[in-house]
Coordinates of N, CA and C in Angstrom, one line a residue:
X1 N 31.5 211.5 212.7 CA 31.7 212.1 214.1 C 31.9 211.0 215.1
X2 N 33.0 211.1 215.9 CA 33.3 210.1 216.9 C 33.0 210.6 218.3
X3 N 32.5 209.7 219.1 CA 32.3 210.0 220.5 C 32.5 208.8 221.4
X4 N 33.1 209.0 222.5 CA 33.3 207.9 223.5 C 32.3 208.0 224.6
X5 N 31.7 206.9 224.9 CA 30.8 206.8 226.0 C 31.3 205.9 227.1
X6 N 31.3 206.4 228.4 CA 31.8 205.6 229.5 C 30.7 204.7 230.0
X7 N 30.9 203.4 229.8 CA 29.9 202.4 230.3 C 30.7 201.6 231.3
X8 N 30.5 200.3 231.3 CA 31.4 199.4 232.1 C 32.8 199.6 231.6
X9 N 32.9 199.7 230.3 CA 34.2 200.1 229.7 C 34.0 201.2 228.7
X10 N 35.0 201.9 228.4 CA 34.9 202.9 227.3 C 34.4 202.3 226.0
X11 N 33.5 203.0 225.3 CA 33.1 202.5 224.1 C 33.0 203.6 223.1
X12 N 33.7 203.4 221.9 CA 33.8 204.4 220.9 C 32.7 204.2 219.8
X13 N 31.9 205.2 219.5 CA 30.9 205.2 218.5 C 31.2 206.2 217.4
X14 N 30.9 205.8 216.2 CA 31.1 206.8 215.1 C 29.7 206.9 214.4
X15 N 29.2 208.2 214.4 CA 27.9 208.5 213.9 C 28.0 209.5 212.8
X16 N 27.0 209.6 211.9 CA 27.1 210.5 210.8 C 27.3 212.0 211.3
X17 N 28.1 212.7 210.5 CA 28.3 214.1 210.9 C 27.0 214.9 210.8
X18 N 26.7 215.5 211.9 CA 25.4 216.3 211.9 C 25.5 217.2 213.1
X19 N 24.5 218.1 213.2 CA 24.5 219.0 214.4 C 23.5 218.4 215.4
X20 N 24.1 217.4 216.1 CA 23.3 216.7 217.1 C 23.5 217.4 218.5
X21 N 22.4 217.4 219.3 CA 22.6 217.6 220.7 C 23.1 216.2 221.2
X22 N 23.7 216.3 222.4 CA 24.2 215.1 223.1 C 23.1 214.0 223.2
X23 N 21.9 214.5 223.5 CA 20.7 213.6 223.7 C 20.4 213.0 222.3
X24 N 20.3 213.8 221.3 CA 20.0 213.2 219.9 C 21.1 212.2 219.5
X25 N 22.3 212.5 219.8 CA 23.4 211.5 219.5 C 23.2 210.2 220.2
X26 N 22.8 210.3 221.5 CA 22.6 209.1 222.3 C 21.4 208.3 221.7
X27 N 20.3 209.0 221.4 CA 19.2 208.4 220.8 C 19.5 207.7 219.4
X28 N 20.4 208.4 218.6 CA 20.8 207.8 217.4 C 21.5 206.5 217.6
X29 N 22.5 206.5 218.6 CA 23.2 205.3 218.9 C 22.3 204.2 219.4
X30 N 21.4 204.5 220.2 CA 20.5 203.5 220.8 C 19.6 202.9 219.7
X31 N 19.1 203.7 218.8 CA 18.2 203.2 217.8 C 18.9 202.5 216.7
X32 N 20.1 202.9 216.3 CA 20.7 202.4 215.1 C 22.0 201.6 215.4
X33 N 22.5 201.6 216.6 CA 23.8 201.0 216.8 C 23.9 200.0 218.0
X34 N 23.3 200.4 219.1 CA 23.4 199.6 220.3 C 22.1 199.8 221.2
X35 N 21.2 198.9 221.1 CA 19.9 199.1 221.9 C 20.1 198.9 223.4
X36 N 21.3 198.4 223.8 CA 21.5 198.2 225.2 C 21.9 199.5 225.9
X37 N 22.3 200.5 225.2 CA 22.7 201.8 225.8 C 21.6 202.4 226.7
X38 N 22.0 202.7 227.9 CA 21.0 203.2 228.8 C 21.3 204.7 229.2
X39 N 20.2 205.5 229.2 CA 20.3 206.9 229.6 C 18.9 207.4 229.9
X40 N 18.9 208.5 230.6 CA 17.6 209.1 231.0 C 17.2 210.2 230.0
X41 N 15.9 210.3 229.7 CA 15.4 211.5 228.9 C 14.0 211.8 229.4
X42 N 13.6 213.0 229.2 CA 12.3 213.4 229.6 C 11.7 214.4 228.7
X43 N 11.8 215.7 229.1 CA 11.1 216.7 228.4 C 11.8 217.1 227.1
X44 N 13.1 216.8 227.0 CA 13.9 217.2 225.8 C 14.0 218.7 225.6
X45 N 13.7 219.5 226.6 CA 13.7 221.0 226.5 C 14.4 221.7 227.7
X46 N 15.2 220.9 228.5 CA 15.9 221.6 229.6 C 15.1 221.9 230.8
X47 N 13.9 221.2 230.9 CA 13.0 221.5 232.1 C 13.1 220.5 233.2
X48 N 13.2 219.2 232.8 CA 13.1 218.1 233.8 C 14.4 217.7 234.5
X49 N 15.6 218.0 233.8 CA 16.9 217.7 234.4 C 17.3 216.2 234.4
X50 N 16.4 215.4 233.8 CA 16.7 213.9 233.8 C 17.9 213.5 233.0
X51 N 18.2 214.3 232.0 CA 19.3 213.9 231.0 C 20.7 214.4 231.4
X52 N 20.9 214.9 232.6 CA 22.2 215.4 233.0 C 23.2 214.4 232.9
X53 N 24.4 214.8 232.4 CA 25.6 213.9 232.3 C 26.8 214.8 232.3
X54 N 28.0 214.2 232.0 CA 29.1 215.1 231.8 C 29.7 214.9 230.4
X55 N 30.1 216.0 229.8 CA 30.7 215.9 228.5 C 32.1 216.6 228.7
X56 N 33.1 215.8 228.4 CA 34.5 216.2 228.6 C 34.7 216.7 230.0
X57 N 34.0 216.1 231.0 CA 34.2 216.4 232.4 C 33.3 217.5 232.9
X58 N 32.5 218.1 232.1 CA 31.7 219.2 232.6 C 30.2 218.8 232.6
X59 N 29.6 219.1 233.7 CA 28.2 218.8 233.8 C 27.3 219.6 232.9
X60 N 26.4 218.9 232.1 CA 25.5 219.5 231.2 C 24.2 218.8 231.1
X61 N 23.2 219.5 230.5 CA 22.0 218.8 230.1 C 22.2 218.3 228.7
X62 N 22.0 217.0 228.5 CA 22.2 216.4 227.2 C 21.3 217.0 226.1
X63 N 20.1 217.4 226.5 CA 19.2 217.9 225.5 C 19.5 219.4 225.1
X64 N 20.3 220.1 225.8 CA 20.6 221.5 225.6 C 22.1 221.7 225.1
X65 N 22.8 220.6 224.9 CA 24.3 220.7 224.6 C 24.6 220.1 223.3
X66 N 25.2 220.8 222.4 CA 25.5 220.2 221.1 C 26.8 219.5 221.2
X67 N 26.8 218.3 220.6 CA 28.0 217.4 220.6 C 29.0 217.8 219.5
X68 N 30.3 217.8 219.9 CA 31.3 218.0 218.9 C 32.2 216.7 218.8
X69 N 32.9 216.7 217.7 CA 33.7 215.5 217.4 C 34.7 215.2 218.5
X70 N 34.8 213.9 218.8 CA 35.8 213.3 219.7 C 35.6 213.8 221.2
X71 N 34.3 214.0 221.5 CA 34.0 214.3 222.9 C 33.7 213.0 223.7
X72 N 33.8 213.2 225.0 CA 33.6 212.0 225.9 C 32.4 212.2 226.7
X73 N 31.5 211.3 226.7 CA 30.2 211.4 227.5 C 30.3 210.4 228.6
X74 N 30.1 210.9 229.8 CA 30.1 210.1 231.0 C 28.9 210.4 231.9
X75 N 28.7 209.5 232.9 CA 27.6 209.8 233.8 C 28.1 210.8 234.8
X76 N 27.1 211.4 235.5 CA 27.5 212.4 236.6 C 28.4 211.7 237.6
X77 N 29.3 212.6 238.1 CA 30.3 212.1 239.1 C 29.6 212.1 240.5
X78 N 30.2 211.4 241.5 CA 29.9 211.5 242.9 C 28.5 210.9 243.3
X79 N 27.9 210.3 242.3 CA 26.6 209.6 242.6 C 26.6 208.2 242.1
X80 N 25.7 207.4 242.6 CA 25.7 206.0 242.2 C 25.2 205.8 240.8
X81 N 26.0 205.1 240.0 CA 25.7 204.8 238.6 C 24.9 203.5 238.6
X82 N 23.7 203.5 238.1 CA 22.8 202.3 238.0 C 23.2 201.5 236.7
X83 N 23.3 202.2 235.6 CA 23.8 201.6 234.3 C 24.1 202.7 233.3
X84 N 25.3 202.6 232.7 CA 25.7 203.5 231.7 C 25.6 205.0 232.2
X85 N 24.7 205.7 231.7 CA 24.5 207.2 232.1 C 23.4 207.4 233.1
X86 N 22.8 206.3 233.5 CA 21.7 206.4 234.4 C 22.2 206.4 235.9
X87 N 21.9 207.4 236.7 CA 22.3 207.5 238.0 C 21.2 207.6 239.0
X88 N 21.5 207.2 240.2 CA 20.4 207.2 241.3 C 20.2 208.5 241.9
X89 N 19.0 208.8 242.3 CA 18.6 210.0 243.1 C 18.2 209.7 244.5
X90 N 18.6 208.5 245.0 CA 18.2 208.1 246.3 C 18.8 209.0 247.4
X91 N 20.0 209.4 247.2 CA 20.7 210.2 248.2 C 19.9 211.5 248.4
X92 N 19.5 212.2 247.4 CA 18.8 213.4 247.5 C 17.5 213.2 248.2
X93 N 16.8 212.1 247.8 CA 15.5 211.9 248.4 C 15.6 211.6 249.9
X94 N 16.7 210.9 250.3 CA 17.0 210.7 251.7 C 17.3 212.0 252.5
X95 N 18.1 212.9 251.8 CA 18.4 214.1 252.5 C 17.3 215.1 252.6
X96 N 16.3 215.0 251.7 CA 15.1 215.9 251.8 C 14.4 215.6 253.1
X97 N 14.4 214.3 253.5 CA 13.7 213.9 254.7 C 14.6 214.2 255.9
X98 N 15.9 213.9 255.8 CA 16.9 214.2 256.9 C 16.9 215.6 257.3
X99 N 17.0 216.5 256.3 CA 17.1 217.9 256.6 C 15.8 218.7 256.7
X100 N 14.7 218.0 256.6 CA 13.4 218.6 256.7 C 13.2 219.8 255.8
X101 N 13.5 219.6 254.5 CA 13.4 220.7 253.6 C 12.0 220.9 253.1
X102 N 11.1 221.1 254.0 CA 9.7 221.5 253.8 C 9.3 222.4 254.9
X103 N 8.1 222.9 254.9 CA 7.6 223.7 256.0 C 7.5 222.8 257.3
X104 N 8.2 223.2 258.3 CA 8.1 222.5 259.6 C 7.0 222.9 260.4
X105 N 6.8 224.2 260.6 CA 5.7 224.8 261.3 C 5.1 225.9 260.5
X106 N 3.8 225.7 260.1 CA 3.2 226.7 259.3 C 2.8 228.0 260.1
X107 N 3.3 229.1 259.7 CA 3.0 230.4 260.4 C 1.6 230.9 260.2
X108 N 0.9 230.3 259.2 CA -0.4 230.7 258.8 C -0.5 232.2 258.2
X109 N 0.7 232.7 258.0 CA 0.7 234.1 257.4 C 0.4 234.0 255.9
X110 N -0.1 235.1 255.3 CA -0.4 235.1 253.9 C 0.7 235.7 253.2
X111 N 1.2 235.0 252.2 CA 2.4 235.4 251.4 C 2.0 236.4 250.3
X112 N 2.7 237.5 250.2 CA 2.5 238.5 249.2 C 3.4 238.1 248.0
X113 N 3.2 238.8 246.9 CA 4.0 238.6 245.7 C 5.5 238.9 246.0
X114 N 5.7 239.9 246.9 CA 7.1 240.2 247.3 C 7.7 239.1 248.1
X115 N 6.9 238.4 249.0 CA 7.4 237.3 249.7 C 7.7 236.1 248.8
X116 N 6.9 235.9 247.8 CA 7.1 234.8 246.9 C 8.4 235.0 246.1
X117 N 8.7 236.2 245.7 CA 9.9 236.5 244.9 C 11.2 236.2 245.7
X118 N 11.1 236.2 247.1 CA 12.3 235.9 247.9 C 12.7 234.5 247.8
X119 N 11.8 233.6 247.4 CA 12.1 232.2 247.4 C 11.9 231.6 246.0
X120 N 11.6 232.5 245.0 CA 11.2 232.0 243.7 C 12.4 231.3 243.0
X121 N 13.6 231.9 243.1 CA 14.8 231.4 242.4 C 15.1 230.0 242.9
X122 N 15.1 229.7 244.2 CA 15.5 228.4 244.7 C 14.4 227.4 244.3
X123 N 13.2 227.8 244.1 CA 12.1 226.9 243.7 C 12.2 226.4 242.3
X124 N 13.2 227.0 241.5 CA 13.3 226.6 240.1 C 14.2 225.4 239.9
X125 N 14.8 224.8 240.9 CA 15.7 223.7 240.8 C 15.0 222.5 240.1
X126 N 15.7 221.9 239.2 CA 15.1 220.8 238.4 C 15.7 219.4 238.8
X127 N 16.4 219.4 239.9 CA 16.9 218.1 240.5 C 17.8 217.3 239.5
X128 N 18.6 218.0 238.8 CA 19.5 217.3 237.8 C 20.7 216.7 238.4
X129 N 21.1 217.2 239.6 CA 22.2 216.7 240.4 C 23.5 217.1 239.9
X130 N 23.6 218.1 238.9 CA 24.8 218.6 238.4 C 25.7 219.2 239.5
X131 N 25.0 219.9 240.5 CA 25.8 220.5 241.6 C 26.5 219.5 242.4
X132 N 25.9 218.3 242.7 CA 26.5 217.3 243.4 C 27.7 216.7 242.7
X133 N 27.5 216.5 241.4 CA 28.6 216.0 240.5 C 29.8 216.9 240.6
X134 N 29.6 218.2 240.6 CA 30.7 219.1 240.6 C 31.3 219.5 241.9
X135 N 30.7 219.0 243.0 CA 31.1 219.4 244.4 C 32.3 218.6 244.9
X136 N 33.4 219.3 245.2 CA 34.6 218.6 245.7 C 34.4 218.1 247.1
X137 N 33.5 218.7 247.9 CA 33.2 218.3 249.3 C 32.4 217.0 249.2
X138 N 31.4 216.9 248.4 CA 30.6 215.7 248.3 C 31.4 214.6 247.8
X139 N 32.4 214.9 247.0 CA 33.2 213.8 246.4 C 34.0 213.0 247.5
X140 N 34.3 213.7 248.6 CA 35.0 213.0 249.7 C 34.2 212.8 250.9
X141 N 33.0 213.4 251.0 CA 32.2 213.2 252.2 C 30.7 213.0 251.7
X142 N 30.3 211.8 251.6 CA 28.9 211.6 251.2 C 27.9 211.9 252.2
X143 N 28.3 212.3 253.4 CA 27.4 212.8 254.4 C 27.1 214.3 254.3
X144 N 27.9 214.9 253.5 CA 27.7 216.4 253.3 C 26.3 216.6 252.7
X145 N 25.6 217.6 253.2 CA 24.2 217.8 252.7 C 24.2 218.2 251.3
X146 N 25.2 218.9 250.8 CA 25.3 219.2 249.4 C 24.6 220.5 249.0
X147 N 25.0 221.0 247.8 CA 24.5 222.3 247.3 C 22.9 222.4 247.2
X148 N 22.4 221.4 246.6 CA 20.9 221.4 246.4 C 20.2 221.5 247.7
X149 N 20.5 220.6 248.7 CA 19.8 220.6 249.9 C 20.0 221.9 250.7
X150 N 21.2 222.4 250.7 CA 21.4 223.7 251.4 C 20.6 224.8 250.7
X151 N 20.6 224.9 249.4 CA 19.7 225.9 248.7 C 18.3 225.7 249.1
X152 N 17.8 224.4 249.2 CA 16.4 224.2 249.5 C 16.2 224.6 251.0
X153 N 17.1 224.3 251.9 CA 17.0 224.8 253.3 C 16.8 226.3 253.3
X154 N 17.7 227.0 252.6 CA 17.6 228.4 252.5 C 16.2 228.9 252.0
X155 N 15.7 228.2 251.0 CA 14.3 228.5 250.5 C 13.3 228.5 251.5
X156 N 13.3 227.4 252.4 CA 12.3 227.3 253.4 C 12.6 228.1 254.7
X157 N 13.8 228.3 255.0 CA 14.2 229.1 256.1 C 13.8 230.6 255.8
X158 N 13.8 230.9 254.6 CA 13.5 232.3 254.1 C 12.0 232.5 253.8
X159 N 11.2 231.5 254.0 CA 9.8 231.5 253.6 C 8.9 232.1 254.8
X160 N 8.1 233.1 254.4 CA 7.3 233.7 255.4 C 6.3 232.8 256.1
X161 N 6.0 231.7 255.4 CA 5.1 230.7 255.9 C 5.7 229.8 256.9
X162 N 7.0 229.8 257.1 CA 7.7 229.0 258.1 C 7.9 229.8 259.4
X163 N 7.4 229.2 260.5 CA 7.6 229.9 261.8 C 8.7 229.3 262.6
X164 N 9.3 228.2 262.1 CA 10.4 227.6 262.8 C 11.7 227.6 262.0
X165 N 12.2 228.8 261.8 CA 13.4 229.0 261.0 C 14.6 228.3 261.7
X166 N 14.6 228.4 263.0 CA 15.7 227.9 263.8 C 16.0 226.4 263.6
X167 N 15.0 225.6 263.5 CA 15.2 224.1 263.3 C 15.9 223.9 262.0
X168 N 15.5 224.6 260.9 CA 16.2 224.5 259.6 C 17.7 224.7 259.8
X169 N 18.0 225.8 260.5 CA 19.4 226.2 260.7 C 20.1 225.2 261.6
X170 N 19.4 224.7 262.7 CA 20.1 223.7 263.5 C 20.5 222.5 262.8
X171 N 19.7 222.0 261.8 CA 20.0 220.8 261.1 C 21.1 220.8 260.2
X172 N 21.6 222.0 259.8 CA 22.7 222.1 258.8 C 24.0 222.5 259.4
X173 N 24.2 222.3 260.7 CA 25.4 222.7 261.3 C 26.5 221.6 261.2
X174 N 26.1 220.4 261.1 CA 27.0 219.3 260.9 C 26.9 218.7 259.5
X175 N 28.0 218.5 258.8 CA 28.0 218.1 257.4 C 27.2 219.0 256.6
X176 N 27.2 220.3 256.9 CA 26.3 221.2 256.2 C 27.0 222.5 255.9
X177 N 26.5 223.6 256.4 CA 26.8 224.9 255.9 C 28.3 225.3 256.1
X178 N 28.9 224.8 257.1 CA 30.3 225.1 257.3 C 31.3 224.2 256.6
X179 N 30.8 223.1 256.0 CA 31.7 222.2 255.3 C 32.0 222.6 253.9
X180 N 31.1 223.5 253.4 CA 31.2 224.0 252.0 C 32.5 224.8 251.9
X181 N 33.2 224.6 250.8 CA 34.5 225.4 250.5 C 34.2 226.7 249.8
X182 N 33.0 226.9 249.4 CA 32.6 228.1 248.6 C 33.4 228.2 247.3
X183 N 33.7 227.1 246.7 CA 34.4 227.1 245.4 C 33.6 227.6 244.3
X184 N 32.3 227.5 244.4 CA 31.4 228.0 243.3 C 31.1 227.1 242.2
X185 N 31.6 225.9 242.2 CA 31.4 224.9 241.1 C 29.9 224.7 240.9
X186 N 29.2 224.6 242.0 CA 27.7 224.3 241.9 C 27.0 225.5 241.1
X187 N 27.4 226.7 241.4 CA 26.8 227.8 240.7 C 27.1 227.8 239.2
X188 N 28.4 227.5 238.9 CA 28.8 227.5 237.5 C 28.1 226.5 236.7
X189 N 27.8 225.3 237.2 CA 27.2 224.2 236.4 C 25.7 224.2 236.4
X190 N 25.1 225.0 237.3 CA 23.6 224.9 237.4 C 22.9 225.4 236.1
X191 N 22.1 224.5 235.4 CA 21.5 224.9 234.2 C 20.3 225.9 234.4
X192 N 19.9 226.0 235.6 CA 18.8 227.0 235.9 C 19.3 228.3 236.4
X193 N 20.6 228.4 236.4 CA 21.3 229.7 236.9 C 21.0 230.0 238.4
X194 N 20.8 228.9 239.2 CA 20.7 229.2 240.6 C 22.1 229.4 241.1
X195 N 22.1 229.9 242.4 CA 23.4 230.3 243.0 C 23.5 229.7 244.4
X196 N 23.8 228.4 244.4 CA 23.9 227.7 245.7 C 25.0 228.3 246.6
X197 N 26.1 228.7 246.0 CA 27.1 229.4 246.8 C 26.6 230.6 247.6
X198 N 25.9 231.4 246.9 CA 25.3 232.6 247.6 C 24.3 232.2 248.6
X199 N 23.5 231.2 248.4 CA 22.5 230.7 249.4 C 23.3 230.2 250.6
X200 N 24.4 229.5 250.4 CA 25.1 228.9 251.5 C 25.7 230.1 252.4
X201 N 26.2 231.1 251.7 CA 26.7 232.2 252.4 C 25.6 232.9 253.2
X202 N 24.4 233.0 252.7 CA 23.3 233.6 253.4 C 22.9 232.7 254.6
X203 N 23.0 231.4 254.4 CA 22.7 230.5 255.5 C 23.8 230.6 256.7
X204 N 25.0 230.9 256.3 CA 26.0 231.1 257.3 C 25.7 232.4 258.1
X205 N 25.2 233.4 257.4 CA 24.8 234.6 258.1 C 23.6 234.3 259.1
X206 N 22.6 233.6 258.6 CA 21.5 233.2 259.4 C 22.0 232.4 260.6
X207 N 22.9 231.5 260.4 CA 23.5 230.6 261.5 C 24.1 231.5 262.6
X208 N 24.8 232.6 262.1 CA 25.4 233.5 263.1 C 24.4 234.1 264.0
X209 N 23.3 234.5 263.5 CA 22.2 235.1 264.3 C 21.7 234.2 265.3
X210 N 21.9 232.9 265.2 CA 21.4 231.9 266.2 C 22.6 231.4 267.0
X211 N 23.7 232.1 267.0 CA 24.9 231.8 267.8 C 25.8 230.8 267.3
X212 N 25.7 230.4 266.1 CA 26.6 229.4 265.5 C 27.8 230.2 264.8
X213 N 28.9 229.5 264.7 CA 30.0 230.0 264.0 C 30.8 228.8 263.4
X214 N 31.7 229.1 262.4 CA 32.5 228.1 261.8 C 33.3 227.3 262.9
X215 N 33.1 226.0 263.0 CA 33.8 225.3 264.1 C 35.3 225.2 263.8
X216 N 35.7 225.3 262.6 CA 37.2 225.4 262.2 C 37.8 226.7 262.7
X217 N 37.1 227.8 262.5 CA 37.6 229.1 263.0 C 37.6 229.1 264.5
X218 N 36.6 228.5 265.2 CA 36.6 228.5 266.6 C 37.8 227.9 267.3
X219 N 38.4 226.9 266.6 CA 39.5 226.2 267.2 C 40.9 226.7 266.7
X220 N 40.9 227.7 265.9 CA 42.1 228.3 265.4 C 42.9 229.0 266.5
X221 N 44.2 228.9 266.4 CA 45.1 229.7 267.2 C 45.8 230.7 266.3
X222 N 45.9 231.9 266.7 CA 46.4 233.0 265.8 C 47.8 233.4 266.2
X223 N 48.5 232.6 267.0 CA 49.9 232.9 267.4 C 50.0 233.8 268.6
X224 N 51.3 234.0 269.0 CA 51.5 234.9 270.1 C 51.0 234.3 271.5
X225 N 50.7 233.0 271.5 CA 50.2 232.4 272.7 C 48.8 232.6 273.0
X226 N 48.1 233.3 272.1 CA 46.7 233.6 272.3 C 45.8 232.7 271.5
X227 N 44.8 232.2 272.1 CA 43.8 231.3 271.4 C 42.5 232.0 271.3
X228 N 42.1 232.3 270.1 CA 40.8 233.0 269.9 C 39.7 232.0 269.7
X229 N 39.7 230.9 270.4 CA 38.6 229.9 270.3 C 37.3 230.6 270.8
X230 N 36.2 230.0 270.4 CA 34.9 230.6 270.8 C 34.7 230.4 272.3
X231 N 34.3 231.5 273.0 CA 34.0 231.4 274.4 C 32.5 231.8 274.5
X232 N 31.7 230.7 274.8 CA 30.3 231.0 274.9 C 29.9 232.0 276.0
X233 N 30.8 232.2 277.0 CA 30.5 233.1 278.1 C 31.0 234.6 277.8
X234 N 31.6 234.8 276.6 CA 32.1 236.1 276.4 C 31.0 237.1 276.1

C-alpha cells in the first residue's frame, strides 16, 4: 500500500497491505520507517480532535478514517503548520479571548435540563480545527472569526446564564457573522456533526433584533435610481 505525506516536500511511503486507519498508518511509518515524522495523536477514539488532517483534500480525524491505497495525507489547510502534520491552535486561543466566548455577565439564573439542551450541541466541539481548514472565507481573511468561534458565540449568547447577550452580538459584526458565505463546508466536515452554518444563520437573526443588518446589503442599489441603503431614521 502506497501513501504520500506532505512534509517540507512530498514523501512517498510504501507500507504492508492491511486495514489501517490513517493514524495507524502514520504510527507504522514512524516506528518502522521514519522516526522524524511528526503528527498529533491523543485518545485514538475520535474524542480529542488532535489527529485531524486532510486525506485527498478532505478534513478527517486520522483515528476514525481508514486509509486506502495511493491516498495523500496533508496537514489541515489555512492554519500554521509547525512540522509535518502538526498545526498550531494559537489563532483559536486568541479568538476565544477576542470574542469573549465565555459568560460575560452571569444572570444567576438556574438552568433547567431544557435550558441545557439548547446549548448542548455546541458544547460538543472537540477543537479539531477542521471547520477552519475547510472555510473559504478564513482562507483569504485570517481576521475572520471563523465557524468554531461563531458557534461558540451562539452557545453563550443562547445561554440562560448569560445576561449580556448584546455584547456577544456586538463583537461579531466585523469579520464575523456577515462575512460567512454560508457555503456549509464547516458543517459537512465536522466530525461531531455540529452545524456551524445553522448557528451563524441564527446569530444573524439575533443580530437583526439588535438593529444590525448585512452591511453589503445596506449599500446595494437595486436599480431604477433608487437606493435601498439602510436608513437608521426610517
